[in-house]
mmCIF file of C-alpha atoms and ligand atoms in Angstrom:
data_model
loop_
_atom_site.group_PDB
_atom_site.id
_atom_site.type_symbol
_atom_site.label_atom_id
_atom_site.label_comp_id
_atom_site.label_asym_id
_atom_site.label_seq_id
_atom_site.Cartn_x
_atom_site.Cartn_y
_atom_site.Cartn_z
ATOM 1 C CA MET A 26 107.299 111.110 96.832
ATOM 2 C CA LEU A 27 104.558 108.734 95.674
ATOM 3 C CA VAL A 28 106.242 106.710 92.937
ATOM 4 C CA SER A 29 105.817 103.548 90.891
ATOM 5 C CA ALA A 30 107.545 100.591 92.558
ATOM 6 C CA LYS A 31 109.514 99.688 89.427
ATOM 7 C CA ASP A 32 112.745 101.602 90.049
ATOM 8 C CA MET A 33 112.967 100.860 93.757
ATOM 9 C CA LEU A 34 112.574 97.125 93.088
ATOM 10 C CA GLU A 35 115.037 97.069 90.191
ATOM 11 C CA LYS A 36 117.573 98.749 92.493
ATOM 12 C CA ALA A 37 116.768 96.263 95.284
ATOM 13 C CA ARG A 38 117.253 93.292 92.966
ATOM 14 C CA GLU A 39 120.579 94.655 91.762
ATOM 15 C CA GLY A 40 121.699 95.556 95.277
ATOM 16 C CA LYS A 41 120.550 92.194 96.728
ATOM 17 C CA TYR A 42 118.125 93.532 99.313
ATOM 18 C CA ALA A 43 114.327 93.646 99.466
ATOM 19 C CA VAL A 44 111.837 96.478 99.896
ATOM 20 C CA GLY A 45 109.060 95.743 102.383
ATOM 21 C CA GLN A 46 105.405 96.020 101.468
ATOM 22 C CA PHE A 47 103.527 96.787 104.660
ATOM 23 C CA ASN A 48 99.760 96.542 104.426
ATOM 24 C CA ILE A 49 97.842 99.480 105.884
ATOM 25 C CA ASN A 50 94.453 99.461 107.599
ATOM 26 C CA ASN A 51 93.889 102.978 108.897
ATOM 27 C CA LEU A 52 95.539 106.284 109.718
ATOM 28 C CA GLU A 53 97.678 104.900 112.554
ATOM 29 C CA TRP A 54 99.044 102.135 110.308
ATOM 30 C CA THR A 55 99.862 104.525 107.479
ATOM 31 C CA LYS A 56 101.508 107.081 109.736
ATOM 32 C CA SER A 57 103.581 104.419 111.534
ATOM 33 C CA VAL A 58 104.895 102.887 108.311
ATOM 34 C CA LEU A 59 105.669 106.261 106.687
ATOM 35 C CA LEU A 60 107.470 107.643 109.753
ATOM 36 C CA THR A 61 109.583 104.511 110.115
ATOM 37 C CA ALA A 62 110.560 104.520 106.432
ATOM 38 C CA GLU A 63 111.575 108.183 106.711
ATOM 39 C CA GLU A 64 113.498 107.603 109.954
ATOM 40 C CA LEU A 65 115.422 104.692 108.433
ATOM 41 C CA LYS A 66 115.774 106.310 104.992
ATOM 42 C CA SER A 67 114.240 103.244 103.401
ATOM 43 C CA PRO A 68 112.046 103.005 100.313
ATOM 44 C CA VAL A 69 108.679 101.477 101.184
ATOM 45 C CA ILE A 70 105.526 100.080 99.627
ATOM 46 C CA LEU A 71 102.163 100.645 101.290
ATOM 47 C CA GLY A 72 99.960 97.644 100.489
ATOM 48 C CA VAL A 73 96.179 97.986 100.387
ATOM 49 C CA SER A 74 94.018 94.877 100.073
ATOM 50 C CA GLU A 75 90.574 95.297 98.560
ATOM 51 C CA GLY A 76 89.061 94.550 101.988
ATOM 52 C CA ALA A 77 91.193 97.179 103.720
ATOM 53 C CA GLY A 78 90.392 99.668 100.942
ATOM 54 C CA LYS A 79 86.693 99.118 101.524
ATOM 55 C CA TYR A 80 87.166 99.431 105.298
ATOM 56 C CA MET A 81 88.845 102.813 104.797
ATOM 57 C CA THR A 82 85.714 103.840 102.781
ATOM 58 C CA GLY A 83 87.319 103.377 99.356
ATOM 59 C CA PHE A 84 90.521 103.670 97.348
ATOM 60 C CA LYS A 85 90.027 107.401 96.720
ATOM 61 C CA THR A 86 90.077 108.061 100.467
ATOM 62 C CA VAL A 87 93.226 105.968 100.823
ATOM 63 C CA ALA A 88 95.072 107.722 97.985
ATOM 64 C CA ALA A 89 94.082 111.177 99.255
ATOM 65 C CA MET A 90 95.092 110.309 102.831
ATOM 66 C CA VAL A 91 98.479 108.932 101.810
ATOM 67 C CA ARG A 92 99.310 111.898 99.563
ATOM 68 C CA ALA A 93 98.292 114.464 102.180
ATOM 69 C CA MET A 94 100.063 112.607 104.964
ATOM 70 C CA MET A 95 103.291 112.410 102.985
ATOM 71 C CA GLU A 96 103.188 116.141 102.394
ATOM 72 C CA GLU A 97 102.392 117.081 105.980
ATOM 73 C CA LEU A 98 104.894 114.652 107.505
ATOM 74 C CA ASN A 99 107.581 115.765 105.004
ATOM 75 C CA ILE A 100 108.224 112.240 103.766
ATOM 76 C CA THR A 101 111.154 112.322 101.340
ATOM 77 C CA VAL A 102 111.833 108.601 100.759
ATOM 78 C CA PRO A 103 110.261 106.845 97.736
ATOM 79 C CA VAL A 104 106.825 105.463 98.625
ATOM 80 C CA ALA A 105 104.632 103.310 96.361
ATOM 81 C CA LEU A 106 100.915 102.995 97.054
ATOM 82 C CA HIS A 107 100.099 99.493 95.843
ATOM 83 C CA LEU A 108 96.925 97.464 95.475
ATOM 84 C CA ASP A 109 97.450 94.023 97.036
ATOM 85 C CA HIS A 110 95.845 90.968 95.362
ATOM 86 C CA GLY A 111 93.695 93.117 93.115
ATOM 87 C CA THR A 112 90.770 91.825 91.131
ATOM 88 C CA TYR A 113 90.356 92.977 87.526
ATOM 89 C CA ASP A 114 87.784 95.619 88.575
ATOM 90 C CA GLY A 115 89.785 96.587 91.657
ATOM 91 C CA CYS A 116 92.824 97.333 89.473
ATOM 92 C CA TYR A 117 90.832 99.799 87.361
ATOM 93 C CA LYS A 118 89.424 101.452 90.509
ATOM 94 C CA CYS A 119 92.923 101.965 91.930
ATOM 95 C CA ILE A 120 94.313 103.285 88.657
ATOM 96 C CA LYS A 121 91.498 105.856 88.706
ATOM 97 C CA ALA A 122 91.896 106.627 92.403
ATOM 98 C CA GLY A 123 95.556 107.641 92.019
ATOM 99 C CA PHE A 124 97.493 104.611 93.254
ATOM 100 C CA SER A 125 101.062 104.370 91.959
ATOM 101 C CA SER A 126 101.219 100.575 91.657
ATOM 102 C CA ILE A 127 98.840 97.630 91.335
ATOM 103 C CA MET A 128 98.902 93.883 91.739
ATOM 104 C CA PHE A 129 96.614 91.919 89.490
ATOM 105 C CA ASP A 130 96.079 88.524 91.082
ATOM 106 C CA GLY A 131 94.859 86.353 88.242
ATOM 107 C CA SER A 132 96.316 83.193 89.814
ATOM 108 C CA HIS A 133 92.875 81.619 90.300
ATOM 109 C CA TYR A 134 92.055 81.930 86.575
ATOM 110 C CA PRO A 135 93.173 79.395 83.984
ATOM 111 C CA ILE A 136 96.633 80.521 82.810
ATOM 112 C CA GLU A 137 95.319 81.716 79.402
ATOM 113 C CA GLU A 138 92.869 84.056 81.127
ATOM 114 C CA ASN A 139 95.488 85.220 83.622
ATOM 115 C CA ILE A 140 97.754 86.056 80.657
ATOM 116 C CA GLU A 141 95.016 87.860 78.735
ATOM 117 C CA LYS A 142 93.893 90.030 81.656
ATOM 118 C CA THR A 143 97.440 90.720 82.880
ATOM 119 C CA LYS A 144 98.452 91.798 79.359
ATOM 120 C CA GLU A 145 95.611 94.302 79.161
ATOM 121 C CA LEU A 146 96.274 95.701 82.641
ATOM 122 C CA VAL A 147 100.035 96.079 82.012
ATOM 123 C CA LYS A 148 99.233 98.294 79.042
ATOM 124 C CA VAL A 149 96.783 100.465 80.947
ATOM 125 C CA ALA A 150 98.940 100.691 84.098
ATOM 126 C CA HIS A 151 102.098 101.609 82.168
ATOM 127 C CA ALA A 152 100.276 104.241 80.129
ATOM 128 C CA MET A 153 99.351 105.883 83.448
ATOM 129 C CA GLY A 154 102.866 105.490 84.950
ATOM 130 C CA LEU A 155 101.956 102.741 87.431
ATOM 131 C CA SER A 156 103.934 99.555 88.054
ATOM 132 C CA LEU A 157 102.228 96.169 87.898
ATOM 133 C CA GLU A 158 102.738 92.955 89.878
ATOM 134 C CA ALA A 159 101.293 89.695 88.577
ATOM 135 C CA GLU A 160 100.880 86.337 90.292
ATOM 136 C CA VAL A 161 101.392 82.736 89.245
ATOM 137 C CA GLY A 162 100.754 79.826 91.609
ATOM 138 C CA SER A 163 98.574 80.903 94.478
ATOM 139 C CA ILE A 164 99.820 81.922 97.921
ATOM 140 C CA GLY A 165 98.462 79.616 100.621
ATOM 141 C CA GLY A 166 96.130 80.649 103.435
ATOM 142 C CA GLU A 167 93.605 83.459 103.602
ATOM 143 C CA GLU A 168 93.954 87.238 103.452
ATOM 144 C CA ASP A 169 90.884 89.421 103.595
ATOM 145 C CA GLY A 170 88.714 86.747 102.040
ATOM 146 C CA VAL A 171 91.237 85.897 99.288
ATOM 147 C CA VAL A 172 91.916 82.191 99.775
ATOM 148 C CA GLY A 173 94.837 80.418 98.110
ATOM 149 C CA LEU A 174 95.699 76.747 98.139
ATOM 150 C CA GLY A 175 99.404 77.449 98.151
ATOM 151 C CA GLU A 176 100.464 75.546 95.081
ATOM 152 C CA CYS A 177 103.925 76.223 93.724
ATOM 153 C CA ALA A 178 104.262 78.234 90.530
ATOM 154 C CA ASP A 179 105.068 76.541 87.228
ATOM 155 C CA PRO A 180 108.282 78.206 85.923
ATOM 156 C CA GLN A 181 107.072 78.114 82.296
ATOM 157 C CA GLU A 182 103.852 79.892 83.273
ATOM 158 C CA CYS A 183 105.969 82.425 85.184
ATOM 159 C CA LYS A 184 107.960 83.068 82.009
ATOM 160 C CA ALA A 185 104.795 83.514 79.946
ATOM 161 C CA ILE A 186 103.514 86.131 82.431
ATOM 162 C CA ALA A 187 106.915 87.816 82.863
ATOM 163 C CA ASP A 188 107.213 88.188 79.073
ATOM 164 C CA LEU A 189 104.103 90.405 79.097
ATOM 165 C CA GLY A 190 106.242 93.266 80.396
ATOM 166 C CA ILE A 191 105.081 93.174 84.016
ATOM 167 C CA ASP A 192 107.330 94.905 86.541
ATOM 168 C CA PHE A 193 107.571 92.236 89.278
ATOM 169 C CA LEU A 194 106.248 88.757 89.826
ATOM 170 C CA ALA A 195 104.715 86.946 92.794
ATOM 171 C CA ALA A 196 105.367 83.244 92.372
ATOM 172 C CA GLY A 197 104.055 80.735 94.894
ATOM 173 C CA ILE A 198 106.949 78.858 96.513
ATOM 174 C CA GLY A 199 105.140 77.278 99.467
ATOM 175 C CA ASN A 200 104.540 80.621 101.206
ATOM 176 C CA ILE A 201 101.336 81.215 103.155
ATOM 177 C CA HIS A 202 99.438 84.320 104.311
ATOM 178 C CA GLY A 203 98.967 84.579 108.071
ATOM 179 C CA LYS A 204 100.784 82.505 110.694
ATOM 180 C CA TYR A 205 102.712 79.463 109.479
ATOM 181 C CA PRO A 206 101.549 76.125 110.900
ATOM 182 C CA GLU A 207 103.953 74.152 113.120
ATOM 183 C CA ASN A 208 104.418 71.522 110.421
ATOM 184 C CA TRP A 209 105.144 73.987 107.576
ATOM 185 C CA PRO A 210 107.943 72.443 105.514
ATOM 186 C CA GLY A 211 109.527 75.812 104.597
ATOM 187 C CA LEU A 212 110.026 77.748 101.367
ATOM 188 C CA ARG A 213 110.663 75.734 98.213
ATOM 189 C CA PHE A 214 114.008 77.176 97.159
ATOM 190 C CA ASP A 215 114.222 74.620 94.351
ATOM 191 C CA VAL A 216 111.085 76.187 92.819
ATOM 192 C CA LEU A 217 112.418 79.713 93.420
ATOM 193 C CA GLU A 218 115.624 78.802 91.565
ATOM 194 C CA GLN A 219 113.657 77.382 88.622
ATOM 195 C CA VAL A 220 111.420 80.474 88.489
ATOM 196 C CA LYS A 221 114.461 82.744 88.586
ATOM 197 C CA ALA A 222 116.117 80.758 85.783
ATOM 198 C CA ALA A 223 112.941 81.080 83.689
ATOM 199 C CA VAL A 224 112.255 84.802 84.222
ATOM 200 C CA GLY A 225 115.812 86.178 84.391
ATOM 201 C CA ASP A 226 116.249 89.591 85.996
ATOM 202 C CA MET A 227 112.607 90.228 86.944
ATOM 203 C CA PRO A 228 112.270 91.268 90.633
ATOM 204 C CA LEU A 229 110.416 88.518 92.513
ATOM 205 C CA VAL A 230 107.905 89.043 95.302
ATOM 206 C CA LEU A 231 107.606 86.978 98.461
ATOM 207 C CA HIS A 232 104.125 87.147 99.968
ATOM 208 C CA GLY A 233 103.329 85.842 103.445
ATOM 209 C CA GLY A 234 106.330 87.566 105.058
ATOM 210 C CA THR A 235 104.964 87.060 108.594
ATOM 211 C CA GLY A 236 106.836 84.358 110.477
ATOM 212 C CA ILE A 237 109.330 83.298 107.780
ATOM 213 C CA PRO A 238 112.611 82.536 109.599
ATOM 214 C CA GLU A 239 115.458 85.016 109.049
ATOM 215 C CA ASP A 240 117.735 82.575 107.268
ATOM 216 C CA MET A 241 115.001 81.754 104.732
ATOM 217 C CA ILE A 242 114.363 85.463 104.122
ATOM 218 C CA LYS A 243 118.059 86.049 103.475
ATOM 219 C CA LYS A 244 118.329 83.063 101.139
ATOM 220 C CA ALA A 245 115.209 84.163 99.221
ATOM 221 C CA VAL A 246 116.695 87.658 98.769
ATOM 222 C CA SER A 247 119.964 86.147 97.528
ATOM 223 C CA LEU A 248 117.930 84.220 94.925
ATOM 224 C CA GLY A 249 116.169 87.263 93.450
ATOM 225 C CA VAL A 250 113.361 88.220 95.859
ATOM 226 C CA ALA A 251 113.251 92.038 95.896
ATOM 227 C CA LYS A 252 109.875 92.692 97.572
ATOM 228 C CA ILE A 253 108.558 91.059 100.741
ATOM 229 C CA ASN A 254 104.975 91.519 101.910
ATOM 230 C CA VAL A 255 104.142 91.806 105.600
ATOM 231 C CA ASN A 256 100.639 92.178 106.936
ATOM 232 C CA THR A 257 99.707 89.832 109.811
ATOM 233 C CA GLU A 258 102.827 90.592 111.852
ATOM 234 C CA CYS A 259 101.912 94.281 112.220
ATOM 235 C CA GLN A 260 98.370 93.274 113.180
ATOM 236 C CA LEU A 261 99.694 90.918 115.871
ATOM 237 C CA SER A 262 102.080 93.576 117.243
ATOM 238 C CA PHE A 263 99.321 96.183 117.313
ATOM 239 C CA ALA A 264 96.885 93.827 119.047
ATOM 240 C CA ALA A 265 99.395 92.667 121.663
ATOM 241 C CA ALA A 266 100.420 96.222 122.615
ATOM 242 C CA THR A 267 96.798 97.363 122.796
ATOM 243 C CA ARG A 268 95.895 94.354 124.953
ATOM 244 C CA GLU A 269 98.761 95.131 127.324
ATOM 245 C CA TYR A 270 97.604 98.750 127.691
ATOM 246 C CA ILE A 271 94.038 97.749 128.463
ATOM 247 C CA GLU A 272 94.918 94.836 130.717
ATOM 248 C CA ALA A 273 97.138 97.186 132.728
ATOM 249 C CA GLY A 274 94.011 99.339 133.190
ATOM 250 C CA LYS A 275 95.714 102.336 131.571
ATOM 251 C CA ASP A 276 92.547 103.313 129.719
ATOM 252 C CA LEU A 277 90.869 103.778 133.098
ATOM 253 C CA LYS A 278 93.486 106.156 134.489
ATOM 254 C CA GLY A 279 93.260 109.906 133.855
ATOM 255 C CA LYS A 280 92.485 110.509 130.190
ATOM 256 C CA GLY A 281 93.883 107.136 129.135
ATOM 257 C CA PHE A 282 90.704 106.519 127.180
ATOM 258 C CA ASP A 283 91.622 109.299 124.712
ATOM 259 C CA PRO A 284 92.054 107.492 121.367
ATOM 260 C CA ARG A 285 95.345 109.272 120.837
ATOM 261 C CA LYS A 286 96.592 107.576 124.028
ATOM 262 C CA LEU A 287 94.723 104.292 123.594
ATOM 263 C CA LEU A 288 96.070 103.682 120.083
ATOM 264 C CA ALA A 289 99.603 104.965 120.734
ATOM 265 C CA PRO A 290 101.152 101.715 122.071
ATOM 266 C CA GLY A 291 99.787 99.812 119.059
ATOM 267 C CA ALA A 292 101.118 102.424 116.640
ATOM 268 C CA ASP A 293 104.540 102.295 118.345
ATOM 269 C CA ALA A 294 104.472 98.495 118.109
ATOM 270 C CA ILE A 295 103.859 98.705 114.343
ATOM 271 C CA ARG A 296 106.845 101.033 114.046
ATOM 272 C CA ALA A 297 109.034 98.547 115.921
ATOM 273 C CA THR A 298 107.905 95.673 113.677
ATOM 274 C CA VAL A 299 108.436 97.672 110.476
ATOM 275 C CA LYS A 300 111.917 98.710 111.692
ATOM 276 C CA GLU A 301 112.861 95.112 112.475
ATOM 277 C CA LYS A 302 111.724 93.983 109.001
ATOM 278 C CA MET A 303 113.478 96.815 107.148
ATOM 279 C CA GLU A 304 116.711 95.914 108.946
ATOM 280 C CA LEU A 305 116.266 92.236 108.063
ATOM 281 C CA PHE A 306 115.382 92.966 104.436
ATOM 282 C CA GLY A 307 118.417 95.254 104.080
ATOM 283 C CA SER A 308 116.531 98.333 102.819
ATOM 284 C CA VAL A 309 117.733 100.727 105.568
ATOM 285 C CA GLY A 310 119.604 103.720 104.127
ATOM 286 C CA LYS A 311 118.819 102.725 100.536
ATOM 287 C CA ALA A 312 116.662 105.780 99.886
ATOM 288 C CA LYS A 313 119.791 107.922 100.212
ATOM 289 C CA GLU A 314 121.739 106.092 97.503
HETATM 290 P P1 LIG B 430 101.262 88.047 105.879
HETATM 291 O O1 LIG B 430 99.951 88.514 106.380
HETATM 292 O O2 LIG B 430 101.458 86.579 106.099
HETATM 293 O O3 LIG B 430 102.399 88.850 106.408
HETATM 294 O O4 LIG B 430 101.250 88.202 104.283
HETATM 295 C C1 LIG B 430 101.125 89.483 103.720
HETATM 296 C C2 LIG B 430 100.974 89.430 102.250
HETATM 297 O O5 LIG B 430 101.490 88.577 101.579
HETATM 298 C C3 LIG B 430 100.147 90.468 101.612
HETATM 299 O O6 LIG B 430 99.875 90.183 100.285
#
């Protein structure tokens, strides 16, 4: 069922596990994530960046594809279709297109403007039954043209945004989109603790899930992180498996060039990555409870 992410994340926060947001790029990605969630009986969030939405020809196409795919694959676990790092205009487009959740990333605005726009969007999203994620303190690195400097969130600003009635909050704690550099000092758990103390029971979101060591993931979950975003890691798995297939010359044998064969190792690799993450995040079997 396509649902708002509110309930699944409240349950995750209470149960001390996290639900994975896996960003999708095309049909293979979507199918791989949905099938794995169903197999593992895990709730799941499909993330769509504005760039990926455009690549898939628009948010309406994405929403129609996801709904139809869930019906035809008999997906029974809770699935949220969520805009990732949405602009103000992008949020309205996704609300109209039939998404079930949106992220408004106002972190690059002055805090007053972030508050004003978030407040408006919370009202609109909730009236339509969607959940809303807001961001304070930008996530480092680059994702689909969205560049963040990676500054840590100010706990008081987090409280001001949380008090607007948002459903979950992304707070920068030294996390970075894409691969982490060798000299990355790690997550700032001191900041996470301060944010948690300021916002109380609000589910927190950890962006930049690719490459964060297991012990840091577990500690973050124990401190209130209930949603973890993964994008790059699925892209790397897909690319590596596709490279292996081609370098082994498999596309040149028989009908190995058939896209259903050519893209299969990559799709299987995404499934393996999603499975590994769901096990680490602790969401396996939670759709049954
Ligand atoms: P990664 O690409 O580092 O996994 O980050 C994903 C993310 O945070 C999406 O918003």
